[in-house]
Short mmCIF file of C-alpha atoms in Angstrom, two decimals:
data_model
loop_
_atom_site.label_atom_id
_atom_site.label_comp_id
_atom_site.label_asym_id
_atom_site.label_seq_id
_atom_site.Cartn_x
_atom_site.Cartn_y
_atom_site.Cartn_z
CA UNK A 1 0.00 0.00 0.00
CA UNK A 2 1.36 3.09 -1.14
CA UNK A 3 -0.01 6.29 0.73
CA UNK A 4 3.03 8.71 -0.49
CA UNK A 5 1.37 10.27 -2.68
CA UNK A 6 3.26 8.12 -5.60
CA UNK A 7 6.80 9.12 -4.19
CA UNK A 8 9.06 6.24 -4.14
CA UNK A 9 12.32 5.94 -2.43
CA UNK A 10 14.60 3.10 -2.88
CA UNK A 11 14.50 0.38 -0.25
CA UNK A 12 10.64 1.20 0.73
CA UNK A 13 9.32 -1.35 2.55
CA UNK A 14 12.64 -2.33 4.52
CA UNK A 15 11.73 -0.71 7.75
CA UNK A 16 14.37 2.04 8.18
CA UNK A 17 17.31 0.16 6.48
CA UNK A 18 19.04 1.79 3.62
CA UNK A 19 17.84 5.56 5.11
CA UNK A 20 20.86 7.18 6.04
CA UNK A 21 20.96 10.24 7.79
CA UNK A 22 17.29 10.36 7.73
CA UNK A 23 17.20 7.33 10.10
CA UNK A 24 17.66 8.77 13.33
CA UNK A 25 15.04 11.64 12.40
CA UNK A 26 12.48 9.02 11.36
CA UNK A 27 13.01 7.35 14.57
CA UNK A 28 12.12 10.45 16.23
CA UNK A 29 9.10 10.92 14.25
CA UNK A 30 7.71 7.53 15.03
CA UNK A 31 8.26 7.92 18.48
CA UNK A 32 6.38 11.20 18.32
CA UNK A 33 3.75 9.69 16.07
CA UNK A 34 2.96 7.11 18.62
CA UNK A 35 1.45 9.35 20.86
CA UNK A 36 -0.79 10.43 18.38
CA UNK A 37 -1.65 12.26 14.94
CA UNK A 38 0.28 15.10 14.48
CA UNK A 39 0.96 17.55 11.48
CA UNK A 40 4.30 18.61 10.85
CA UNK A 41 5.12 21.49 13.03
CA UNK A 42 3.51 19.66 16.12
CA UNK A 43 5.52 16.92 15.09
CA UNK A 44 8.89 18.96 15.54
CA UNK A 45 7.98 20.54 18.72
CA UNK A 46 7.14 17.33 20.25
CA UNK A 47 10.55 16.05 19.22
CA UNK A 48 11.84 19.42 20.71
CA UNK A 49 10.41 18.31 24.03
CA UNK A 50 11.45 14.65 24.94
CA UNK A 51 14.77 14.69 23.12
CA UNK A 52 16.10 18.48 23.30
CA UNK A 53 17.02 19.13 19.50
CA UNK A 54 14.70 19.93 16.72
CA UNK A 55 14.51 18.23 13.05
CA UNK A 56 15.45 21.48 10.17
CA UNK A 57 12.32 21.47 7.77
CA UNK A 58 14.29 19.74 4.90
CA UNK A 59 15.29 17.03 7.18
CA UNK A 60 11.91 16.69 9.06
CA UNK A 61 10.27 16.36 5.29
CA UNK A 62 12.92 14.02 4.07
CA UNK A 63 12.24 11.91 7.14
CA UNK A 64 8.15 11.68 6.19
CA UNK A 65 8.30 11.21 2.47
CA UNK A 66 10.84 8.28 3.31
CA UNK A 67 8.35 6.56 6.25
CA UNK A 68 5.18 7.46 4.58
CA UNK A 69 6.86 5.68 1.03
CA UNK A 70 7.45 2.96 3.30
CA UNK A 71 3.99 2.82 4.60
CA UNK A 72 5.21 3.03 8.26
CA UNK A 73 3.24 6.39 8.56
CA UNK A 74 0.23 7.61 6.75
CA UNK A 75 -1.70 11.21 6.08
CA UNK A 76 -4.67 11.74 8.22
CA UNK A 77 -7.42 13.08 5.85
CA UNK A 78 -7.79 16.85 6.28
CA UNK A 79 -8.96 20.05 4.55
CA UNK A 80 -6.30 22.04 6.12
CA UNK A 81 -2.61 23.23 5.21
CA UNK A 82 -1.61 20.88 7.65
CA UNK A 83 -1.34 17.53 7.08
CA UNK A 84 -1.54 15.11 10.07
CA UNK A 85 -0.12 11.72 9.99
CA UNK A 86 -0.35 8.70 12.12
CA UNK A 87 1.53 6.12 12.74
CA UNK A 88 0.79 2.40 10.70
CA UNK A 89 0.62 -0.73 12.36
CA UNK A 90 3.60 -1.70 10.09
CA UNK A 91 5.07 1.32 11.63
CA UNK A 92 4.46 0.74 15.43
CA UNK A 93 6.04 -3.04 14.39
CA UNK A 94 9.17 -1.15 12.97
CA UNK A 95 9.47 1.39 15.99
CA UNK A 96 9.19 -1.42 18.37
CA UNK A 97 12.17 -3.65 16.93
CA UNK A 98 14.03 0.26 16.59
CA UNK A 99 13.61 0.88 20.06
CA UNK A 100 14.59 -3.30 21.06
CA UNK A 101 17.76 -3.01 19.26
CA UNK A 102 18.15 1.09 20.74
CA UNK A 103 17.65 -0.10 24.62
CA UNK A 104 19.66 -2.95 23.96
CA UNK A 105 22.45 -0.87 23.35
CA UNK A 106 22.07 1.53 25.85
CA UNK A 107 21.88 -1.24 28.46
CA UNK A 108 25.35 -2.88 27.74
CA UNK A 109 26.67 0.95 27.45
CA UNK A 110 25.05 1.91 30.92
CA UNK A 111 27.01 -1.78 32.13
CA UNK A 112 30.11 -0.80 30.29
CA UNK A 113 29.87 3.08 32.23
CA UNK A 114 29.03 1.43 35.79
CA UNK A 115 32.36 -0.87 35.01
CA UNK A 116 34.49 1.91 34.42
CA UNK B 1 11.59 31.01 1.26
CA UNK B 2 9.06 29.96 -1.18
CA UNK B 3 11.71 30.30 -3.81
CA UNK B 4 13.89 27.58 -2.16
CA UNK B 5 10.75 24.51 -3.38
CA UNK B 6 12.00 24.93 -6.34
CA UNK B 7 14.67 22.78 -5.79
CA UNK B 8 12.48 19.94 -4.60
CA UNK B 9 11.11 17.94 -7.49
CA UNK B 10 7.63 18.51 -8.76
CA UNK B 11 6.39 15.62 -7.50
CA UNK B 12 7.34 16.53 -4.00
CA UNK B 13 6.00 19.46 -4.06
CA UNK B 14 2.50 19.02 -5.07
CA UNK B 15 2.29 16.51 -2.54
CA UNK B 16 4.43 18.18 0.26
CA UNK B 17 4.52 21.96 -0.36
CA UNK B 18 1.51 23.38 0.77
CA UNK B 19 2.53 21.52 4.48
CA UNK B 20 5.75 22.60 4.05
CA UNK B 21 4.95 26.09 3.56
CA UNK B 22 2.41 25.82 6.81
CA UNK B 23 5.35 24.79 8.84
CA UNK B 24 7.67 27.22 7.77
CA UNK B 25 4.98 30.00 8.49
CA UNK B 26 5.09 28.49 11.94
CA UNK B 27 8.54 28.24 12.41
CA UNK B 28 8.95 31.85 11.81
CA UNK B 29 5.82 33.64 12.43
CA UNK B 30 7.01 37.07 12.28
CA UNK B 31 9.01 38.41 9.27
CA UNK B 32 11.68 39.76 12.38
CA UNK B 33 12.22 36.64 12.81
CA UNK B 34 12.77 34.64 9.58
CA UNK B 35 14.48 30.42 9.57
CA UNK B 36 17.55 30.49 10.56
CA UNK B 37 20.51 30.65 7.41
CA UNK B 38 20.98 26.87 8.94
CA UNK B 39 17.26 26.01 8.62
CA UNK B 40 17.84 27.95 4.97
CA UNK B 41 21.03 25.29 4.15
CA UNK B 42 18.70 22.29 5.71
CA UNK B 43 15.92 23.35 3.17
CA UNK B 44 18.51 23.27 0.43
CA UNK B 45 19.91 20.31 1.78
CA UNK B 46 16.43 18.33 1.44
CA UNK B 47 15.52 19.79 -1.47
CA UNK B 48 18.97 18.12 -3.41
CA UNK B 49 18.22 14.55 -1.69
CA UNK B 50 14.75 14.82 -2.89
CA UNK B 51 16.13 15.26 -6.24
CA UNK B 52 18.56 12.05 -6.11
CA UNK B 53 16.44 9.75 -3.91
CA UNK B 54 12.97 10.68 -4.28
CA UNK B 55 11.45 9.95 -6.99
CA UNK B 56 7.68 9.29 -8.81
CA UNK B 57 6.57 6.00 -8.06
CA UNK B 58 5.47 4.02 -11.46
CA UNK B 59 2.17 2.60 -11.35
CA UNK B 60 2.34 -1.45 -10.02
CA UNK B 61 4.30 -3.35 -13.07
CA UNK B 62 6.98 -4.09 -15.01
CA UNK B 63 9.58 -1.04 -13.63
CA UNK B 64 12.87 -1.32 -15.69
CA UNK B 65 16.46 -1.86 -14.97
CA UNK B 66 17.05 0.51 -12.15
CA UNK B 67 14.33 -1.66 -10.57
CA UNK B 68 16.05 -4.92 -12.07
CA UNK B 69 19.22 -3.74 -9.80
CA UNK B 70 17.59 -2.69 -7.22
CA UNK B 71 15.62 -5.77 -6.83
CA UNK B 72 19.44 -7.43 -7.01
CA UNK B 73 20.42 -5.18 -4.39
CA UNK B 74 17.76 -6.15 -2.13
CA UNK B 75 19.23 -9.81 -2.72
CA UNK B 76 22.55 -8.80 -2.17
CA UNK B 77 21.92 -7.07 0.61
CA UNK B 78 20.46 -10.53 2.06
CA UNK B 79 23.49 -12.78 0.81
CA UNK B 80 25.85 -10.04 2.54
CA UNK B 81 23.73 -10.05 5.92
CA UNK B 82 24.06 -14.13 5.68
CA UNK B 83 27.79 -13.71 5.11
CA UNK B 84 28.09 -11.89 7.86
CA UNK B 85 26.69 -14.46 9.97
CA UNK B 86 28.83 -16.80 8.82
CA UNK B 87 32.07 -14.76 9.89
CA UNK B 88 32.72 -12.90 6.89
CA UNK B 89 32.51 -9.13 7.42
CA UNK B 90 30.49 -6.72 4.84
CA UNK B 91 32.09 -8.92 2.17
CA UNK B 92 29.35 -6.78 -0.03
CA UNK B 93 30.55 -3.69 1.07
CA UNK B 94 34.57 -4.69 0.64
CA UNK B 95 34.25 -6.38 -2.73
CA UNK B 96 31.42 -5.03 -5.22
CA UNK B 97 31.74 -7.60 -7.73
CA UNK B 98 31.03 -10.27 -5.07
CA UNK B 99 27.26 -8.95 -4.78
CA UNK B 100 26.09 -11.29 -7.44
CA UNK B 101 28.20 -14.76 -5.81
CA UNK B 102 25.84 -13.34 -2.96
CA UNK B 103 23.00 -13.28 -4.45
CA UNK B 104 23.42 -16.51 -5.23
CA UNK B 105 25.25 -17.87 -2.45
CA UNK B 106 23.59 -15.50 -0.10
CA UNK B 107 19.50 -16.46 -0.66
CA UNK B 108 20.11 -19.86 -2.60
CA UNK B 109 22.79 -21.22 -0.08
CA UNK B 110 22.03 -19.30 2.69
CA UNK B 111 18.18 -20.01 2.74
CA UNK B 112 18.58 -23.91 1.22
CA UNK B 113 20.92 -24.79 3.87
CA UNK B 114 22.47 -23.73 6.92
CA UNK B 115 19.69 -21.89 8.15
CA UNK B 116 16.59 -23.59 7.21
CA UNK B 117 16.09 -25.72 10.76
CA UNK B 118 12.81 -26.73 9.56
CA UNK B 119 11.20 -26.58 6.43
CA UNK B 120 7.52 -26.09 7.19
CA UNK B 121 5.68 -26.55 3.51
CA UNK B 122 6.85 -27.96 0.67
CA UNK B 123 5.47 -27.15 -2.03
CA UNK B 124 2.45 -25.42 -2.31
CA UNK B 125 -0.56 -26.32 -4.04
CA UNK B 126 -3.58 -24.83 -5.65
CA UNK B 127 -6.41 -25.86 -7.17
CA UNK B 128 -6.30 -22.59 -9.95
CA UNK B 129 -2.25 -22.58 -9.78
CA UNK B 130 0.41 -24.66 -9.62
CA UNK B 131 3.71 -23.35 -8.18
CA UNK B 132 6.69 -24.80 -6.51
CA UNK B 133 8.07 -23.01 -2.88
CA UNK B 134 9.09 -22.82 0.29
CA UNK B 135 8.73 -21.70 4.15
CA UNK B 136 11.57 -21.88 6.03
CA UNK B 137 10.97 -20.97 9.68
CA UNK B 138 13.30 -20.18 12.85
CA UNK B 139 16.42 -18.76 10.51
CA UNK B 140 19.18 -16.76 12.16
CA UNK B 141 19.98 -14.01 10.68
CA UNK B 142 22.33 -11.34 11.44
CA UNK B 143 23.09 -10.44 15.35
CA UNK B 144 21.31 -13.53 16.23
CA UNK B 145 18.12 -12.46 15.01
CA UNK B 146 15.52 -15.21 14.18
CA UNK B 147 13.54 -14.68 11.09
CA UNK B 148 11.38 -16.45 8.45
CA UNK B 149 12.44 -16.62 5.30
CA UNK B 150 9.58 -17.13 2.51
CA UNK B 151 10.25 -18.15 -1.37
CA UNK B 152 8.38 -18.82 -4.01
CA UNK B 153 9.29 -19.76 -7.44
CA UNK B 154 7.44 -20.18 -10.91
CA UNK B 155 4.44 -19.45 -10.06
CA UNK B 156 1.86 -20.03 -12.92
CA UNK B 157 -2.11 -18.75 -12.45
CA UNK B 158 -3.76 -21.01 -14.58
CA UNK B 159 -7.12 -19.67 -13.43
CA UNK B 160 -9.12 -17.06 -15.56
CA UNK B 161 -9.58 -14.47 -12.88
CA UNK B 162 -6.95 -12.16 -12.33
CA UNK B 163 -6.14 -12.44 -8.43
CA UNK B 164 -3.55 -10.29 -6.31
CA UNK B 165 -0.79 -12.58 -5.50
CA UNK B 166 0.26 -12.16 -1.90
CA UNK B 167 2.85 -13.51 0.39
CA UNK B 168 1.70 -13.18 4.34
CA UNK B 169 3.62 -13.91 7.44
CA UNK B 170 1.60 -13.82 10.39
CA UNK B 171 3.44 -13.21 14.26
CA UNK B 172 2.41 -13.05 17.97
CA UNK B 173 5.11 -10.52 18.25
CA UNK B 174 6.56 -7.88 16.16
CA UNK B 175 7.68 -8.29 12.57
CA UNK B 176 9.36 -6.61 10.32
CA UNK B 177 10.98 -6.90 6.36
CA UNK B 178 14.52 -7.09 5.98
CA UNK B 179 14.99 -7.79 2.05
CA UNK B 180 13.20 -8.93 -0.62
CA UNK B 181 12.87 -9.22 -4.45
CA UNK B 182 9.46 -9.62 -6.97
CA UNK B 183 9.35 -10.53 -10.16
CA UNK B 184 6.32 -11.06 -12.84
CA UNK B 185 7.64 -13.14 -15.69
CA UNK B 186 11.16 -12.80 -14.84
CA UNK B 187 11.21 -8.93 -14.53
CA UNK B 188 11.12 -6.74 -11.47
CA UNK B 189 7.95 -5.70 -10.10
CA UNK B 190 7.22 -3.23 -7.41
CA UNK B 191 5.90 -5.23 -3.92
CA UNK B 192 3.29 -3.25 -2.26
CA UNK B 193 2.58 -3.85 1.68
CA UNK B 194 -0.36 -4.69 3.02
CA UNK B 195 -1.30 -4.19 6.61
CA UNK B 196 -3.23 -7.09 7.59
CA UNK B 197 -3.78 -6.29 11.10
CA UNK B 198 -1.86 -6.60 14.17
CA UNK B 199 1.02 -8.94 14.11
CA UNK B 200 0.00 -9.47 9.96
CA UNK B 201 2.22 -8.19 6.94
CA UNK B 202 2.65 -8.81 3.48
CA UNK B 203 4.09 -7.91 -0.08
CA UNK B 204 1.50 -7.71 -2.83
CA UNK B 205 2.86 -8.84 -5.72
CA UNK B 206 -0.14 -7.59 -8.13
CA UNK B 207 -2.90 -9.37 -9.97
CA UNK B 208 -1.40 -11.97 -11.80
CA UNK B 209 -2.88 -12.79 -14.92
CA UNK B 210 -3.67 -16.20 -16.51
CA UNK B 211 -0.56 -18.10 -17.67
CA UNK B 212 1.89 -15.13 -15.95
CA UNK B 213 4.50 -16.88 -13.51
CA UNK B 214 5.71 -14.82 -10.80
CA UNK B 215 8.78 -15.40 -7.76
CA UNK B 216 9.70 -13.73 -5.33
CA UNK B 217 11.87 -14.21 -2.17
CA UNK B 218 11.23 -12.38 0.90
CA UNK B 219 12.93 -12.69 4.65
CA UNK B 220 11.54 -10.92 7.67
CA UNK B 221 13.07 -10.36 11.04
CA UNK B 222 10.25 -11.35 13.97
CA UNK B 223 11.13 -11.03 17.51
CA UNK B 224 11.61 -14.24 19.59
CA UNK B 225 10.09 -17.05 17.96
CA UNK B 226 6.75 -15.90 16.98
CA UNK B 227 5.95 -16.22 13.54
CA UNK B 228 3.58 -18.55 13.10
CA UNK B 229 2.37 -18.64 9.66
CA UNK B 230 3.84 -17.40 6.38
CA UNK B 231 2.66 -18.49 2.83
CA UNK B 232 1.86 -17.20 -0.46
CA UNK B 233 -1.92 -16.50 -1.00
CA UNK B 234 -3.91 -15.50 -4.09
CA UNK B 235 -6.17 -12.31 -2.69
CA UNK B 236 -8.99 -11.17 -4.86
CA UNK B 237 -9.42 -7.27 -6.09
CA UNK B 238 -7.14 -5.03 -3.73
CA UNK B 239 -7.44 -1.12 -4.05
CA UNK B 240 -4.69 0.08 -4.08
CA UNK B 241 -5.32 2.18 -0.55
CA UNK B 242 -7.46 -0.26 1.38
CA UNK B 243 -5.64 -1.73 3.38
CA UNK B 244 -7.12 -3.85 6.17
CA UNK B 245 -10.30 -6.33 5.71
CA UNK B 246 -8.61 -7.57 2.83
CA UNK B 247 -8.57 -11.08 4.32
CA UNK B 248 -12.59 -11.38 3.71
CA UNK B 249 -11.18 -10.99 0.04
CA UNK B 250 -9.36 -14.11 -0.28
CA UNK B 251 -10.05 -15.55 -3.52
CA UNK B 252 -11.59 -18.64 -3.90
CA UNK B 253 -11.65 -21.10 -7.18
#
């Protein structure tokens, strides 16, 4: 299912693998997403809030073409300038393996710290 | 700022630009206060990679050589993540011309052999098709990962309707895709998702028409060991945005 709007992006449909620097942002935007639809600008300030930095517009774009090609988030019909999207099923699936492999990581680091 | 869409590709921005505009209004309500020169250079910035990366999606088909490759890649991408598990390191990466011996040795090898612990269904049969395949469940993968690894090969519809030809994997847990490649009578064909419901995913293949023969190979990574399903499946008409409830559409012969 295609919800992009008919933008493509190679690797769609691999999670987040093969997205570059746009990985950690779409990361960010799923985790913001999972609270609940948001349209772009909410989107940022969210991120602004539980991680301290906030996305530049190209980047925050590139992120949602890439995740809404890859059907992990999709546009919330609306009349408005502002588009809200929502996370996908597919989407929470790929944020939850994300966030495994993330807290995995930070769990042997916080081990490796305590050792130190 | 308005000016600065213009480097983003059309197709981007007549599906992008009007929300792109709304946020930049609300980045910057004031004109004291416009986006920062670094907000400016990110604009710029996105507006390039759109240009290389993002492109117009052709309609569900036959999609050329780029797609041709990048269906390889996908492959290779597989072989190299099975190499890895068995010691070598981003042999793909290293060696370029390797990425075919991969694709080979990757999927073919890599799926037939060491990994398959169990082959679940062998092959597959149909009463409107005929088509040759295989399941093959609890596969490690890369970083110990266990994951289900689903090909088909040559299949034929020899019925007269014109069903979707799906591949589903069903988990308790989560799922996800790691690599995959489609073809319609040996030539690349873009693999839609489908969102089956919770726990549910698959690749939509298209409709296959009577005597077409399609293949594909697909391997997913599912947490613990919860997949508990995965096979191809002949769905009837799919629009293209539906989505979920497509189950009740499973065709029948």
């Amino acid at each position: 299912m295609r919800t992009s709007g008919d933008i493509e992006e190679p690797g769609a449909g691999a999670g987040l693998v093969g997205m570059g620097r746009f990985s950690e942002p779409a990361v960010l935007i799923l985790v913001s997403l999972a609270s609940g639809q948001k349209h772009g600008y909410l989107i940022n300030q969210d991120i602004e809030q539980f991680s301290g930095s906030r996305l530049g517009p190209g980047t925050l774009y590139g992120a949602i073409a890439r995740l809404e090609a890859r059907d992990l988030i999709e546009a919330v019909p609306s009349t408005g300038r502002k588009q809200p999207y929502r996370i996908t099923s597919h989407g929470l699936a790929v944020l939850d393996l994300e966030l495994g492999a993330l807290g995995r990581t930070v769990a042997v680091g916080v081990e490796r710290l305590g050792a130190v | 700022m308005k000016w600065l869409l213009r480097l983003y590709p059309k197709t981007w921005r007549r599906r992008y630009e009007a929300e792109f505009l709304a946020l930049l209004e609300e980045e910057s309500p004031k004109e004291e206060s416009p986006i920062s020169l670094s907000e400016r250079l990110d604009v710029v910035r996105g507006g390039l990679d759109a240009r290389i990366h993002l492109r117009k999606a052709p309609d569900a088909g036959d999609r050329g050589p780029r797609h041709w490759i990048r269906g390889r890649a996908a492959i290779a991408g597989t072989g190299s993540m099975f190499s890895n598990a068995f010691g070598g390191e981003g042999v793909i990466m290293r060696r370029k011309p390797l990425a075919l011996v991969f694709l080979v040795l990757g999927v073919g090898v890599g799926l037939l052999v060491p990994y398959a612990r169990q082959v679940v269904a062998a092959p597959f049969s149909s009463a409107e098709s005929r088509y040759t395949g295989n399941v093959y469940r609890d596969m490690i993968g890369p970083g110990a990962a266990r994951g289900i690894g689903l090909e088909t090969t040559d299949v034929v519809n020899t019925g007269r309707d014109m069903p979707h030809f799906v591949a589903v994997v069903t988990a308790h847990g989560t799922i996800a895709p790691i690599a995959f490649e489609g073809q319609r009578d040996h030539r690349a064909v873009v693999l839609h998702w489908l969102h089956l419901g919770h726990g549910s995913v698959a690749y939509d293949l298209g409709p296959l028409a009577h005597g077409q023969m399609a293949t594909f190979r697909m391997w997913y990574a599912a947490s613990g060991h919860d997949v508990t399903d995965a096979q191809p499946a002949f769905y009837g008409q799919i629009p293209h945005l539906g989505g979920f409830d497509q189950k009740a559409a499973i065709w029948q012969p």
